[in-house]
């Protein structure tokens, strides 16, 4: 029960209502991200690991933070903006934060709904279908989605999804 409560808090699930309802909401949020999506977004957002944010802050996904000193100030940040690019102690922390971001932030609700629909149909988490739920990941919108799609195809990253197909299909 303590684990359920801590997970519900971490994923912003209301603790009111039945335990079954909490579990249903957690199953929608605490789910995997296809490896091809993780790899492609990390490559794009970090410039294949060469960006200042990747090298100095272990940030592979361009994640922002909003407290002064929480990260690194982008060199081309617009006047009046207060965000920074988050710093992480390790690459592992960056990946965990990215996954939690997709699994909990309201901007990615459509992504989670698409994933849940595939789960309910007992279908694999087909990355190209899920991509449409990430329109808000970048200010570039559909152009960004096309970049991710092209990078996945060009580098045959779907092969990693296929290696995990049993996990991507069932829970």
Coordinates of N, CA and C in Angstrom, one line a residue:
X1 N 0.8 -1.2 0.0 CA 0.0 0.0 0.0 C 0.9 1.3 0.0
X2 N 2.0 1.2 0.7 CA 2.9 2.4 0.7 C 3.5 2.6 -0.6
X3 N 3.8 1.5 -1.3 CA 4.3 1.6 -2.7 C 3.3 2.3 -3.6
X4 N 2.1 1.9 -3.5 CA 1.0 2.4 -4.3 C 0.8 3.9 -4.1
X5 N 0.8 4.3 -2.8 CA 0.7 5.7 -2.4 C 1.8 6.5 -3.0
X6 N 3.1 6.0 -2.8 CA 4.2 6.8 -3.3 C 4.2 6.9 -4.8
X7 N 3.8 5.8 -5.5 CA 3.7 5.9 -7.0 C 2.6 6.8 -7.4
X8 N 1.5 6.8 -6.7 CA 0.4 7.7 -7.0 C 0.8 9.2 -6.9
X9 N 1.5 9.4 -5.9 CA 2.0 10.8 -5.6 C 3.0 11.2 -6.7
X10 N 3.9 10.3 -7.0 CA 4.9 10.6 -8.1 C 4.3 10.9 -9.4
X11 N 3.2 10.2 -9.7 CA 2.6 10.3 -11.0 C 1.3 11.1 -11.0
X12 N 1.1 11.9 -9.9 CA 0.0 12.8 -9.7 C -1.3 12.2 -9.9
X13 N -1.5 11.0 -9.3 CA -2.8 10.3 -9.3 C -3.5 10.7 -8.0
X14 N -4.8 11.1 -8.2 CA -5.5 11.5 -6.9 C -5.7 10.2 -6.1
X15 N -5.5 10.4 -4.8 CA -5.6 9.3 -3.8 C -7.0 9.1 -3.3
X16 N -8.0 9.8 -3.8 CA -9.3 9.6 -3.5 C -9.9 8.5 -4.4
X17 N -11.0 7.9 -4.0 CA -11.5 6.8 -4.8 C -11.0 5.5 -4.4
X18 N -11.4 4.5 -5.1 CA -11.0 3.1 -4.8 C -9.5 2.8 -5.3
X19 N -9.0 1.8 -4.6 CA -7.7 1.3 -5.0 C -7.7 0.8 -6.5
X20 N -8.8 0.2 -6.9 CA -8.9 -0.2 -8.3 C -8.7 0.9 -9.3
X21 N -9.4 2.0 -8.9 CA -9.3 3.2 -9.8 C -7.9 3.8 -9.8
X22 N -7.2 3.8 -8.7 CA -5.8 4.3 -8.7 C -5.0 3.4 -9.5
X23 N -5.2 2.1 -9.4 CA -4.4 1.2 -10.2 C -4.6 1.4 -11.7
X24 N -5.9 1.5 -12.1 CA -6.2 1.8 -13.5 C -5.5 3.0 -14.0
X25 N -5.5 4.1 -13.2 CA -4.9 5.3 -13.6 C -3.4 5.2 -13.7
X26 N -2.8 4.4 -12.8 CA -1.4 4.1 -12.8 C -1.0 3.3 -14.0
X27 N -1.8 2.3 -14.4 CA -1.5 1.5 -15.6 C -1.5 2.4 -16.8
X28 N -2.3 3.5 -16.8 CA -2.3 4.4 -18.0 C -1.0 5.2 -18.0
X29 N -0.4 5.5 -16.8 CA 0.8 6.4 -16.8 C 2.1 5.6 -16.6
X30 N 2.1 4.6 -15.8 CA 3.4 3.9 -15.6 C 3.5 2.8 -16.6
X31 N 4.0 3.1 -17.8 CA 4.1 2.2 -18.8 C 5.3 2.5 -19.6
X32 N 5.8 1.6 -20.4 CA 7.0 1.8 -21.1 C 6.9 2.7 -22.3
X33 N 8.0 3.2 -22.8 CA 8.1 4.1 -24.0 C 8.9 3.2 -25.0
X34 N 8.4 3.1 -26.2 CA 9.2 2.3 -27.2 C 10.7 2.7 -27.3
X35 N 11.6 1.8 -27.3 CA 13.0 2.2 -27.4 C 13.4 3.0 -28.6
X36 N 12.7 2.8 -29.7 CA 13.0 3.6 -30.9 C 12.7 5.1 -30.6
X37 N 11.6 5.4 -29.9 CA 11.3 6.7 -29.6 C 12.3 7.4 -28.6
X38 N 12.7 6.6 -27.6 CA 13.7 7.2 -26.7 C 15.0 7.5 -27.4
X39 N 15.5 6.5 -28.2 CA 16.7 6.7 -29.0 C 16.6 7.9 -29.9
X40 N 15.6 8.0 -30.7 CA 15.5 9.0 -31.7 C 15.4 10.4 -31.0
X41 N 14.6 10.5 -30.0 CA 14.5 11.8 -29.3 C 15.8 12.2 -28.6
X42 N 16.4 11.3 -28.1 CA 17.7 11.6 -27.4 C 18.7 12.1 -28.5
X43 N 18.7 11.4 -29.6 CA 19.7 11.8 -30.7 C 19.3 13.2 -31.2
X44 N 18.1 13.5 -31.4 CA 17.7 14.8 -31.9 C 17.9 15.9 -30.9
X45 N 17.5 15.7 -29.7 CA 17.5 16.7 -28.6 C 19.0 17.0 -28.1
X46 N 19.8 16.0 -28.2 CA 21.2 16.2 -27.7 C 22.2 16.4 -28.9
X47 N 21.7 16.5 -30.1 CA 22.7 16.6 -31.2 C 23.6 15.3 -31.2
X48 N 23.0 14.2 -31.1 CA 23.8 12.9 -31.0 C 24.8 12.9 -29.9
X49 N 24.4 13.6 -28.8 CA 25.2 13.6 -27.6 C 26.3 14.7 -27.6
X50 N 26.3 15.6 -28.6 CA 27.3 16.6 -28.7 C 26.9 17.9 -28.1
X51 N 25.6 18.1 -27.7 CA 25.2 19.4 -27.2 C 25.8 19.8 -25.9
X52 N 25.9 21.0 -25.6 CA 26.4 21.5 -24.3 C 25.6 20.9 -23.2
X53 N 24.2 20.8 -23.4 CA 23.4 20.3 -22.4 C 23.6 18.8 -22.1
X54 N 23.9 18.1 -23.1 CA 24.2 16.7 -23.0 C 25.6 16.5 -22.3
X55 N 26.6 17.2 -22.8 CA 27.9 17.1 -22.2 C 28.1 17.6 -20.8
X56 N 27.5 18.8 -20.5 CA 27.7 19.4 -19.2 C 26.5 19.1 -18.2
X57 N 25.4 18.7 -18.7 CA 24.3 18.5 -17.8 C 23.6 17.1 -17.9
X58 N 24.2 16.2 -18.7 CA 23.6 14.9 -18.9 C 22.2 14.9 -19.3
X59 N 21.8 16.0 -20.0 CA 20.4 16.2 -20.5 C 20.3 15.8 -21.9
X60 N 19.8 14.6 -22.2 CA 19.7 14.1 -23.5 C 18.4 14.5 -24.2
X61 N 17.4 15.0 -23.5 CA 16.1 15.2 -24.1 C 15.6 16.7 -24.1
X62 N 16.5 17.6 -23.8 CA 16.2 19.0 -23.9 C 15.2 19.4 -22.8
X63 N 15.1 18.7 -21.7 CA 14.1 19.0 -20.7 C 14.4 20.3 -20.0
X64 N 13.3 21.1 -19.8 CA 13.5 22.4 -19.1 C 13.2 22.3 -17.7
X65 N 13.6 23.2 -16.9 CA 13.3 23.4 -15.5 C 13.0 24.9 -15.3
X66 N 12.4 25.3 -14.2 CA 11.9 26.7 -14.1 C 12.2 27.4 -12.9
X67 N 13.2 26.9 -12.1 CA 13.7 27.6 -11.0 C 15.1 28.1 -11.3
X68 N 15.4 29.3 -11.0 CA 16.7 29.8 -11.2 C 17.8 29.0 -10.6
X69 N 18.8 28.6 -11.5 CA 19.9 27.8 -11.0 C 19.7 26.3 -11.1
X70 N 18.5 25.9 -11.6 CA 18.2 24.4 -11.7 C 18.9 23.8 -12.9
X71 N 19.4 24.6 -13.8 CA 20.1 24.0 -14.9 C 21.0 25.0 -15.6
X72 N 21.0 25.0 -16.9 CA 21.9 25.9 -17.7 C 21.0 26.8 -18.5
X73 N 21.4 28.1 -18.6 CA 20.6 29.0 -19.3 C 20.9 28.9 -20.8
X74 N 19.9 28.7 -21.7 CA 20.1 28.6 -23.1 C 20.7 29.9 -23.6
X75 N 21.7 29.8 -24.5 CA 22.3 31.0 -25.1 C 21.3 31.8 -25.9
X76 N 20.3 31.2 -26.5 CA 19.4 31.9 -27.3 C 18.0 32.0 -26.7
X77 N 18.0 32.0 -25.4 CA 16.7 32.2 -24.6 C 16.2 33.6 -24.9
X78 N 14.9 33.6 -25.2 CA 14.2 34.9 -25.5 C 14.2 35.8 -24.2
X79 N 14.2 37.1 -24.4 CA 14.1 38.0 -23.2 C 12.7 37.8 -22.6
X80 N 12.8 37.8 -21.2 CA 11.5 37.6 -20.5 C 11.2 36.2 -20.1
X81 N 12.0 35.3 -20.7 CA 11.8 33.8 -20.4 C 12.6 33.5 -19.2
X82 N 12.2 32.6 -18.4 CA 12.9 32.2 -17.2 C 13.3 30.8 -17.1
X83 N 13.1 30.0 -18.2 CA 13.4 28.6 -18.1 C 14.9 28.4 -18.3
X84 N 15.3 27.2 -17.8 CA 16.7 26.8 -18.0 C 16.6 25.3 -18.5
X85 N 17.7 24.8 -19.0 CA 17.7 23.4 -19.5 C 18.3 22.6 -18.3
X86 N 17.5 21.7 -17.9 CA 17.8 20.9 -16.6 C 19.1 20.2 -16.7
X87 N 19.8 20.2 -15.5 CA 21.0 19.4 -15.3 C 20.7 18.2 -14.5
X88 N 21.3 17.0 -14.9 CA 21.1 15.8 -14.2 C 22.4 15.3 -13.8
X89 N 22.4 14.5 -12.6 CA 23.6 14.0 -12.1 C 24.2 12.8 -13.0
X90 N 23.3 12.2 -13.7 CA 23.7 11.1 -14.6 C 22.7 11.0 -15.8
X91 N 23.2 10.3 -16.8 CA 22.4 10.0 -18.0 C 21.1 9.2 -17.5
X92 N 21.3 8.3 -16.6 CA 20.2 7.5 -16.1 C 19.1 8.4 -15.5
X93 N 19.5 9.4 -14.8 CA 18.5 10.3 -14.2 C 17.8 11.1 -15.3
X94 N 18.5 11.4 -16.4 CA 17.9 12.1 -17.5 C 16.8 11.2 -18.2
X95 N 17.2 10.0 -18.4 CA 16.2 9.1 -19.1 C 15.0 8.8 -18.2
X96 N 15.2 8.7 -16.9 CA 14.1 8.5 -16.0 C 13.2 9.7 -15.9
X97 N 13.8 10.9 -16.0 CA 13.0 12.1 -16.0 C 12.2 12.3 -17.3
X98 N 12.8 11.9 -18.4 CA 12.1 11.9 -19.7 C 10.9 11.0 -19.7
X99 N 11.1 9.8 -19.2 CA 10.0 8.8 -19.2 C 8.9 9.3 -18.2
X100 N 9.3 9.8 -17.1 CA 8.2 10.3 -16.2 C 7.5 11.5 -16.8
X101 N 8.2 12.3 -17.5 CA 7.6 13.5 -18.2 C 6.6 13.0 -19.2
X102 N 6.9 12.0 -20.1 CA 5.9 11.5 -21.0 C 4.8 10.8 -20.3
X103 N 5.0 10.2 -19.2 CA 4.0 9.4 -18.5 C 3.2 10.3 -17.6
X104 N 3.5 11.5 -17.4 CA 2.7 12.3 -16.4 C 2.3 13.7 -16.8
X105 N 3.1 14.3 -17.6 CA 2.8 15.7 -18.0 C 1.6 15.8 -18.8
X106 N 0.7 16.8 -18.6 CA -0.6 16.9 -19.3 C -0.4 17.2 -20.8
X107 N 0.7 17.7 -21.2 CA 0.9 17.9 -22.7 C 1.0 16.6 -23.5
X108 N 1.2 15.5 -22.8 CA 1.4 14.2 -23.4 C 0.2 13.3 -23.1
X109 N -0.9 13.8 -22.8 CA -2.1 13.0 -22.5 C -2.5 12.2 -23.7
X110 N -2.5 12.9 -24.9 CA -2.9 12.2 -26.1 C -1.9 11.0 -26.4
X111 N -0.6 11.1 -26.1 CA 0.3 10.0 -26.2 C -0.1 8.9 -25.3
X112 N -0.4 9.2 -24.1 CA -0.8 8.1 -23.1 C -2.2 7.5 -23.6
X113 N -3.1 8.3 -24.1 CA -4.4 7.7 -24.5 C -4.2 6.8 -25.7
X114 N -3.3 7.2 -26.7 CA -3.0 6.3 -27.8 C -2.4 5.0 -27.3
X115 N -1.5 5.1 -26.4 CA -0.8 3.9 -25.9 C -1.8 3.0 -25.1
X116 N -2.7 3.6 -24.4 CA -3.7 2.8 -23.6 C -4.7 2.1 -24.6
X117 N -5.0 2.8 -25.7 CA -5.9 2.2 -26.7 C -5.2 1.0 -27.3
X118 N -4.0 1.1 -27.6 CA -3.2 -0.1 -28.2 C -3.2 -1.2 -27.2
X119 N -2.9 -0.9 -25.9 CA -2.9 -1.9 -24.8 C -4.2 -2.6 -24.7
X120 N -5.3 -1.8 -24.7 CA -6.7 -2.5 -24.6 C -7.0 -3.4 -25.8
X121 N -6.4 -3.1 -26.9 CA -6.6 -3.9 -28.1 C -5.6 -5.0 -28.2
X122 N -4.7 -5.1 -27.1 CA -3.7 -6.1 -27.1 C -2.7 -6.0 -28.3
X123 N -2.5 -4.8 -28.7 CA -1.6 -4.6 -29.9 C -0.2 -4.0 -29.4
X124 N 0.8 -4.2 -30.2 CA 2.1 -3.7 -29.9 C 2.0 -2.2 -29.8
X125 N 2.9 -1.6 -29.1 CA 3.0 -0.1 -29.0 C 3.8 0.4 -30.3
X126 N 3.1 0.5 -31.3 CA 3.6 0.9 -32.6 C 4.0 2.4 -32.6
X127 N 5.3 2.6 -32.7 CA 5.9 4.0 -32.4 C 5.3 5.0 -33.3
X128 N 5.0 4.7 -34.6 CA 4.5 5.7 -35.5 C 3.1 6.2 -35.1
X129 N 2.3 5.3 -34.5 CA 1.0 5.7 -34.1 C 1.1 6.6 -32.8
X130 N 2.1 6.3 -32.0 CA 2.3 7.0 -30.7 C 2.8 8.4 -31.0
X131 N 3.6 8.6 -32.0 CA 4.2 9.8 -32.3 C 3.2 11.0 -32.4
X132 N 2.0 10.7 -32.9 CA 1.0 11.8 -33.1 C 0.6 12.4 -31.7
X133 N 0.9 11.7 -30.7 CA 0.6 12.2 -29.3 C 1.7 13.1 -28.7
X134 N 2.7 13.3 -29.5 CA 3.8 14.2 -29.0 C 3.9 15.5 -29.7
X135 N 2.9 16.0 -30.2 CA 2.9 17.3 -30.9 C 3.4 18.4 -30.1
X136 N 3.2 18.3 -28.8 CA 3.6 19.4 -27.8 C 5.0 19.2 -27.3
X137 N 5.7 18.2 -27.8 CA 7.1 18.0 -27.2 C 8.0 19.1 -27.6
X138 N 7.8 19.6 -28.8 CA 8.7 20.7 -29.4 C 7.9 21.8 -29.9
X139 N 8.4 23.0 -29.9 CA 7.7 24.2 -30.5 C 7.6 24.0 -32.0
X140 N 8.3 23.1 -32.6 CA 8.2 22.8 -34.0 C 7.0 22.0 -34.4
X141 N 6.3 21.4 -33.4 CA 5.1 20.6 -33.6 C 5.2 19.5 -34.6
X142 N 4.4 19.5 -35.7 CA 4.4 18.4 -36.7 C 5.7 18.3 -37.4
X143 N 6.5 19.4 -37.5 CA 7.8 19.3 -38.2 C 8.7 18.4 -37.3
X144 N 8.7 18.6 -36.0 CA 9.5 17.8 -35.1 C 9.1 16.3 -35.2
X145 N 7.8 16.1 -35.2 CA 7.3 14.7 -35.3 C 7.8 14.0 -36.5
X146 N 7.9 14.8 -37.6 CA 8.4 14.2 -38.9 C 9.9 14.0 -38.8
X147 N 10.6 14.8 -38.1 CA 12.1 14.6 -37.8 C 12.3 13.3 -37.1
X148 N 11.5 13.1 -36.0 CA 11.6 11.9 -35.2 C 11.3 10.7 -36.1
X149 N 10.2 10.7 -36.8 CA 9.8 9.6 -37.7 C 10.9 9.3 -38.7
X150 N 11.5 10.3 -39.3 CA 12.5 10.1 -40.3 C 13.8 9.5 -39.7
X151 N 14.1 10.0 -38.5 CA 15.3 9.5 -37.8 C 15.1 8.0 -37.5
X152 N 13.9 7.6 -37.0 CA 13.6 6.2 -36.7 C 13.8 5.4 -38.0
X153 N 13.2 5.8 -39.1 CA 13.2 5.0 -40.3 C 14.7 5.0 -40.8
X154 N 15.3 6.1 -40.9 CA 16.7 6.2 -41.5 C 17.7 5.3 -40.8
X155 N 17.5 5.2 -39.5 CA 18.5 4.4 -38.7 C 17.9 3.1 -38.2
X156 N 16.8 2.7 -38.8 CA 16.2 1.4 -38.5 C 16.0 1.1 -37.0
X157 N 15.6 2.1 -36.3 CA 15.5 2.0 -34.9 C 14.3 1.1 -34.5
X158 N 13.4 0.8 -35.4 CA 12.3 -0.1 -35.1 C 12.8 -1.5 -34.7
X159 N 14.0 -1.8 -35.1 CA 14.5 -3.1 -34.7 C 14.6 -3.3 -33.2
X160 N 14.8 -2.2 -32.5 CA 14.8 -2.3 -31.0 C 13.5 -2.5 -30.4
X161 N 12.4 -1.9 -31.1 CA 11.1 -2.2 -30.6 C 10.7 -3.7 -30.9
X162 N 11.2 -4.2 -32.0 CA 10.9 -5.6 -32.3 C 11.6 -6.6 -31.3
X163 N 12.8 -6.2 -30.8 CA 13.4 -7.0 -29.8 C 12.6 -7.1 -28.5
X164 N 11.9 -6.0 -28.2 CA 11.1 -5.9 -27.0 C 9.6 -6.1 -27.3
X165 N 9.3 -6.7 -28.4 CA 7.9 -6.8 -28.9 C 7.0 -7.4 -27.8
X166 N 7.4 -8.5 -27.1 CA 6.6 -9.1 -26.1 C 6.3 -8.2 -25.0
X167 N 7.2 -7.3 -24.6 CA 6.9 -6.4 -23.6 C 6.1 -5.2 -24.1
X168 N 6.3 -4.8 -25.4 CA 5.5 -3.8 -25.9 C 4.1 -4.2 -26.2
X169 N 3.8 -5.5 -26.3 CA 2.4 -5.9 -26.6 C 1.7 -6.2 -25.3
X170 N 2.3 -6.8 -24.3 CA 1.6 -7.3 -23.1 C 2.1 -6.6 -21.9
X171 N 1.3 -6.7 -20.8 CA 1.8 -6.2 -19.5 C 1.9 -7.3 -18.6

